[in-house]
mmCIF file of C-alpha atoms in Angstrom:
data_model
loop_
_atom_site.group_PDB
_atom_site.id
_atom_site.type_symbol
_atom_site.label_atom_id
_atom_site.label_comp_id
_atom_site.label_asym_id
_atom_site.label_seq_id
_atom_site.Cartn_x
_atom_site.Cartn_y
_atom_site.Cartn_z
ATOM 1 C CA UNK A 1 -51.895 1.123 -8.925
ATOM 2 C CA UNK A 2 -52.563 3.247 -12.046
ATOM 3 C CA UNK A 3 -49.527 3.322 -14.718
ATOM 4 C CA UNK A 4 -48.689 6.098 -16.834
ATOM 5 C CA UNK A 5 -49.508 5.884 -20.809
ATOM 6 C CA UNK A 6 -45.912 5.320 -21.658
ATOM 7 C CA UNK A 7 -45.855 2.217 -19.168
ATOM 8 C CA UNK A 8 -48.619 0.777 -21.003
ATOM 9 C CA UNK A 9 -47.587 1.337 -24.326
ATOM 10 C CA UNK A 10 -44.275 -0.430 -23.280
ATOM 11 C CA UNK A 11 -46.097 -3.118 -22.007
ATOM 12 C CA UNK A 12 -48.287 -3.523 -25.015
ATOM 13 C CA UNK A 13 -45.430 -3.667 -27.867
ATOM 14 C CA UNK A 14 -44.189 -7.245 -28.695
ATOM 15 C CA UNK A 15 -41.850 -8.346 -31.116
ATOM 16 C CA UNK A 16 -42.832 -10.828 -33.972
ATOM 17 C CA UNK A 17 -40.310 -12.376 -36.040
ATOM 18 C CA UNK A 18 -42.171 -11.510 -39.223
ATOM 19 C CA UNK A 19 -40.879 -14.681 -40.865
ATOM 20 C CA UNK A 20 -42.810 -17.046 -38.889
ATOM 21 C CA UNK A 21 -46.200 -15.229 -39.532
ATOM 22 C CA UNK A 22 -48.488 -16.664 -42.505
ATOM 23 C CA UNK A 23 -49.434 -14.695 -45.359
ATOM 24 C CA UNK A 24 -53.013 -13.916 -44.026
ATOM 25 C CA UNK A 25 -51.547 -12.593 -41.070
ATOM 26 C CA UNK A 26 -48.828 -10.362 -42.890
ATOM 27 C CA UNK A 27 -51.701 -9.034 -44.595
ATOM 28 C CA UNK A 28 -53.986 -8.385 -41.697
ATOM 29 C CA UNK A 29 -50.409 -6.594 -39.980
ATOM 30 C CA UNK A 30 -50.230 -4.786 -43.278
ATOM 31 C CA UNK A 31 -53.849 -3.258 -43.058
ATOM 32 C CA UNK A 32 -53.526 -2.768 -39.309
ATOM 33 C CA UNK A 33 -49.833 -0.504 -39.958
ATOM 34 C CA UNK A 34 -51.741 1.153 -42.800
ATOM 35 C CA UNK A 35 -54.576 2.310 -41.097
ATOM 36 C CA UNK A 36 -52.303 3.508 -38.081
ATOM 37 C CA UNK A 37 -49.817 5.400 -40.338
ATOM 38 C CA UNK A 38 -52.974 7.104 -42.225
ATOM 39 C CA UNK A 39 -54.157 8.257 -38.593
ATOM 40 C CA UNK A 40 -50.956 9.848 -37.299
ATOM 41 C CA UNK A 41 -50.628 11.216 -40.562
ATOM 42 C CA UNK A 42 -54.204 12.735 -40.254
ATOM 43 C CA UNK A 43 -53.171 13.530 -36.600
ATOM 44 C CA UNK A 44 -49.788 15.351 -38.133
ATOM 45 C CA UNK A 45 -51.790 17.161 -40.632
ATOM 46 C CA UNK A 46 -54.250 18.479 -38.008
ATOM 47 C CA UNK A 47 -51.435 19.647 -35.130
ATOM 48 C CA UNK A 48 -49.610 21.481 -38.030
ATOM 49 C CA UNK A 49 -52.608 23.339 -38.811
ATOM 50 C CA UNK A 50 -53.250 24.228 -34.797
ATOM 51 C CA UNK A 51 -49.612 25.506 -35.392
ATOM 52 C CA UNK A 52 -50.250 27.476 -37.963
ATOM 53 C CA UNK A 53 -53.532 28.857 -36.653
ATOM 54 C CA UNK A 54 -51.258 30.126 -33.138
ATOM 55 C CA UNK A 55 -48.856 31.726 -35.537
ATOM 56 C CA UNK A 56 -51.680 33.572 -37.204
ATOM 57 C CA UNK A 57 -52.873 34.552 -33.834
ATOM 58 C CA UNK A 58 -49.256 36.044 -32.898
ATOM 59 C CA UNK A 59 -49.167 37.856 -36.214
ATOM 60 C CA UNK A 60 -52.503 39.638 -35.523
ATOM 61 C CA UNK A 61 -51.377 40.526 -32.357
ATOM 62 C CA UNK A 62 -48.254 41.824 -33.622
ATOM 63 C CA UNK A 63 -49.623 43.725 -36.557
ATOM 64 C CA UNK A 64 -53.244 44.321 -35.589
ATOM 65 C CA UNK A 65 -53.388 45.328 -32.024
ATOM 66 C CA UNK A 66 -51.444 49.215 -31.940
ATOM 67 C CA UNK A 67 -52.129 52.472 -30.944
ATOM 68 C CA UNK A 68 -52.611 53.642 -34.312
ATOM 69 C CA UNK A 69 -55.611 51.003 -34.855
ATOM 70 C CA UNK A 70 -57.550 52.116 -32.013
ATOM 71 C CA UNK A 71 -61.085 53.270 -32.666
ATOM 72 C CA UNK A 72 -60.850 51.824 -36.164
ATOM 73 C CA UNK A 73 -63.470 49.317 -37.808
ATOM 74 C CA UNK A 74 -63.209 45.908 -37.953
ATOM 75 C CA UNK A 75 -65.448 42.551 -38.557
ATOM 76 C CA UNK A 76 -65.325 40.360 -35.324
ATOM 77 C CA UNK A 77 -65.342 36.704 -36.320
ATOM 78 C CA UNK A 78 -68.822 35.039 -34.178
ATOM 79 C CA UNK A 79 -68.463 31.515 -36.346
ATOM 80 C CA UNK A 80 -66.208 30.477 -39.193
ATOM 81 C CA UNK A 81 -68.472 32.338 -41.859
ATOM 82 C CA UNK A 82 -70.383 34.525 -39.457
ATOM 83 C CA UNK A 83 -68.589 38.448 -38.999
ATOM 84 C CA UNK A 84 -70.183 41.320 -37.209
ATOM 85 C CA UNK A 85 -68.758 44.920 -37.343
ATOM 86 C CA UNK A 86 -66.848 45.809 -34.282
ATOM 87 C CA UNK A 87 -64.603 48.392 -33.487
ATOM 88 C CA UNK A 88 -60.925 48.217 -31.502
ATOM 89 C CA UNK A 89 -61.545 49.816 -28.058
ATOM 90 C CA UNK A 90 -58.616 48.869 -26.093
ATOM 91 C CA UNK A 91 -55.386 47.883 -27.822
ATOM 92 C CA UNK A 92 -53.911 46.553 -24.717
ATOM 93 C CA UNK A 93 -56.147 43.579 -24.103
ATOM 94 C CA UNK A 94 -57.371 40.959 -26.401
ATOM 95 C CA UNK A 95 -59.534 37.906 -26.082
ATOM 96 C CA UNK A 96 -57.607 34.618 -26.249
ATOM 97 C CA UNK A 97 -59.242 31.150 -26.809
ATOM 98 C CA UNK A 98 -57.802 28.723 -24.376
ATOM 99 C CA UNK A 99 -59.605 25.946 -26.115
ATOM 100 C CA UNK A 100 -62.664 24.035 -25.875
ATOM 101 C CA UNK A 101 -64.811 27.133 -26.168
ATOM 102 C CA UNK A 102 -63.431 28.932 -23.316
ATOM 103 C CA UNK A 103 -62.098 32.463 -23.876
ATOM 104 C CA UNK A 104 -59.859 34.722 -21.601
ATOM 105 C CA UNK A 105 -58.915 38.395 -21.363
ATOM 106 C CA UNK A 106 -55.035 38.768 -21.652
ATOM 107 C CA UNK A 107 -52.481 41.731 -22.132
ATOM 108 C CA UNK A 108 -51.109 41.687 -25.372
ATOM 109 C CA UNK A 109 -47.959 40.608 -23.622
ATOM 110 C CA UNK A 110 -49.499 37.890 -22.045
ATOM 111 C CA UNK A 111 -51.284 36.706 -25.115
ATOM 112 C CA UNK A 112 -48.001 36.464 -27.142
ATOM 113 C CA UNK A 113 -46.481 34.482 -24.528
ATOM 114 C CA UNK A 114 -49.260 32.339 -24.553
ATOM 115 C CA UNK A 115 -49.266 31.442 -28.275
ATOM 116 C CA UNK A 116 -45.425 31.163 -28.210
ATOM 117 C CA UNK A 117 -45.578 28.758 -25.453
ATOM 118 C CA UNK A 118 -48.681 26.668 -27.843
ATOM 119 C CA UNK A 119 -46.445 27.080 -31.017
ATOM 120 C CA UNK A 120 -43.570 25.560 -29.140
ATOM 121 C CA UNK A 121 -45.463 22.719 -27.758
ATOM 122 C CA UNK A 122 -46.817 21.326 -30.476
ATOM 123 C CA UNK A 123 -43.860 21.811 -32.394
ATOM 124 C CA UNK A 124 -42.206 19.305 -29.646
ATOM 125 C CA UNK A 125 -45.261 17.088 -30.317
ATOM 126 C CA UNK A 126 -44.794 17.049 -34.291
ATOM 127 C CA UNK A 127 -41.179 16.131 -33.774
ATOM 128 C CA UNK A 128 -42.379 13.109 -31.728
ATOM 129 C CA UNK A 129 -45.029 12.284 -34.027
ATOM 130 C CA UNK A 130 -42.855 12.301 -36.874
ATOM 131 C CA UNK A 131 -40.646 10.368 -35.418
ATOM 132 C CA UNK A 132 -43.651 7.560 -34.485
ATOM 133 C CA UNK A 133 -44.647 7.819 -38.388
ATOM 134 C CA UNK A 134 -40.881 7.177 -39.673
ATOM 135 C CA UNK A 135 -40.962 4.376 -37.355
ATOM 136 C CA UNK A 136 -44.161 2.842 -38.452
ATOM 137 C CA UNK A 137 -43.270 3.476 -42.226
ATOM 138 C CA UNK A 138 -40.380 1.406 -41.454
ATOM 139 C CA UNK A 139 -42.442 -1.501 -39.960
ATOM 140 C CA UNK A 140 -44.597 -1.466 -42.520
ATOM 141 C CA UNK A 141 -41.602 -1.715 -45.350
ATOM 142 C CA UNK A 142 -40.522 -4.593 -43.337
ATOM 143 C CA UNK A 143 -43.998 -6.284 -43.488
ATOM 144 C CA UNK A 144 -44.376 -5.477 -47.399
ATOM 145 C CA UNK A 145 -41.024 -7.079 -47.948
ATOM 146 C CA UNK A 146 -41.880 -10.184 -46.366
ATOM 147 C CA UNK A 147 -45.050 -10.639 -47.561
ATOM 148 C CA UNK A 148 -43.755 -10.010 -50.820
ATOM 149 C CA UNK A 149 -41.104 -12.616 -50.277
ATOM 150 C CA UNK A 150 -43.379 -15.337 -49.080
ATOM 151 C CA UNK A 151 -46.066 -14.615 -52.273
ATOM 152 C CA UNK A 152 -43.082 -15.340 -54.417
ATOM 153 C CA UNK A 153 -41.956 -18.323 -52.521
ATOM 154 C CA UNK A 154 -45.340 -19.964 -52.421
ATOM 155 C CA UNK A 155 -45.913 -19.472 -56.379
ATOM 156 C CA UNK A 156 -44.823 -22.551 -57.235
ATOM 157 C CA UNK A 157 -42.821 -22.282 -60.664
ATOM 158 C CA UNK A 158 -41.266 -18.724 -60.392
ATOM 159 C CA UNK A 159 -44.165 -17.489 -62.067
ATOM 160 C CA UNK A 160 -44.860 -13.350 -61.640
ATOM 161 C CA UNK A 161 -48.322 -12.859 -59.498
ATOM 162 C CA UNK A 162 -50.374 -10.549 -61.009
ATOM 163 C CA UNK A 163 -50.858 -7.466 -58.988
ATOM 164 C CA UNK A 164 -54.005 -5.023 -59.153
#
């Protein structure tokens, strides 16, 4: 019987008393949390960029595809750096990138609905990811606080430890 991804995450989560860990273990946990935060932050930026791209697509449909522009010369992107000249032949249908290199012809209304749904879905994902990042940041601060206390307590005579 297969379990859902959420069930797997819940099974993997453990509560550990930070004060019971050694300085070396705390440093390892801190490093892991730093790496996770960096990955999550990068993912957040990529999702935000995708959401912006979909908003630009909506803007292009709304402003660039109307009866007034039919027959107008445009530059059609083949890659991110290669454009070829073209003519707008039909303002009622557009080609939509549905992901993984697949393109579908849709009416402008259907394309707008598709991109609106994508923007909304990414917004929800961004909101979820933001709460995860905040939780991880809180965990990292807690580990750093305990680590700082352990280093101070392990330093006899109360001398300050030089940080690099």
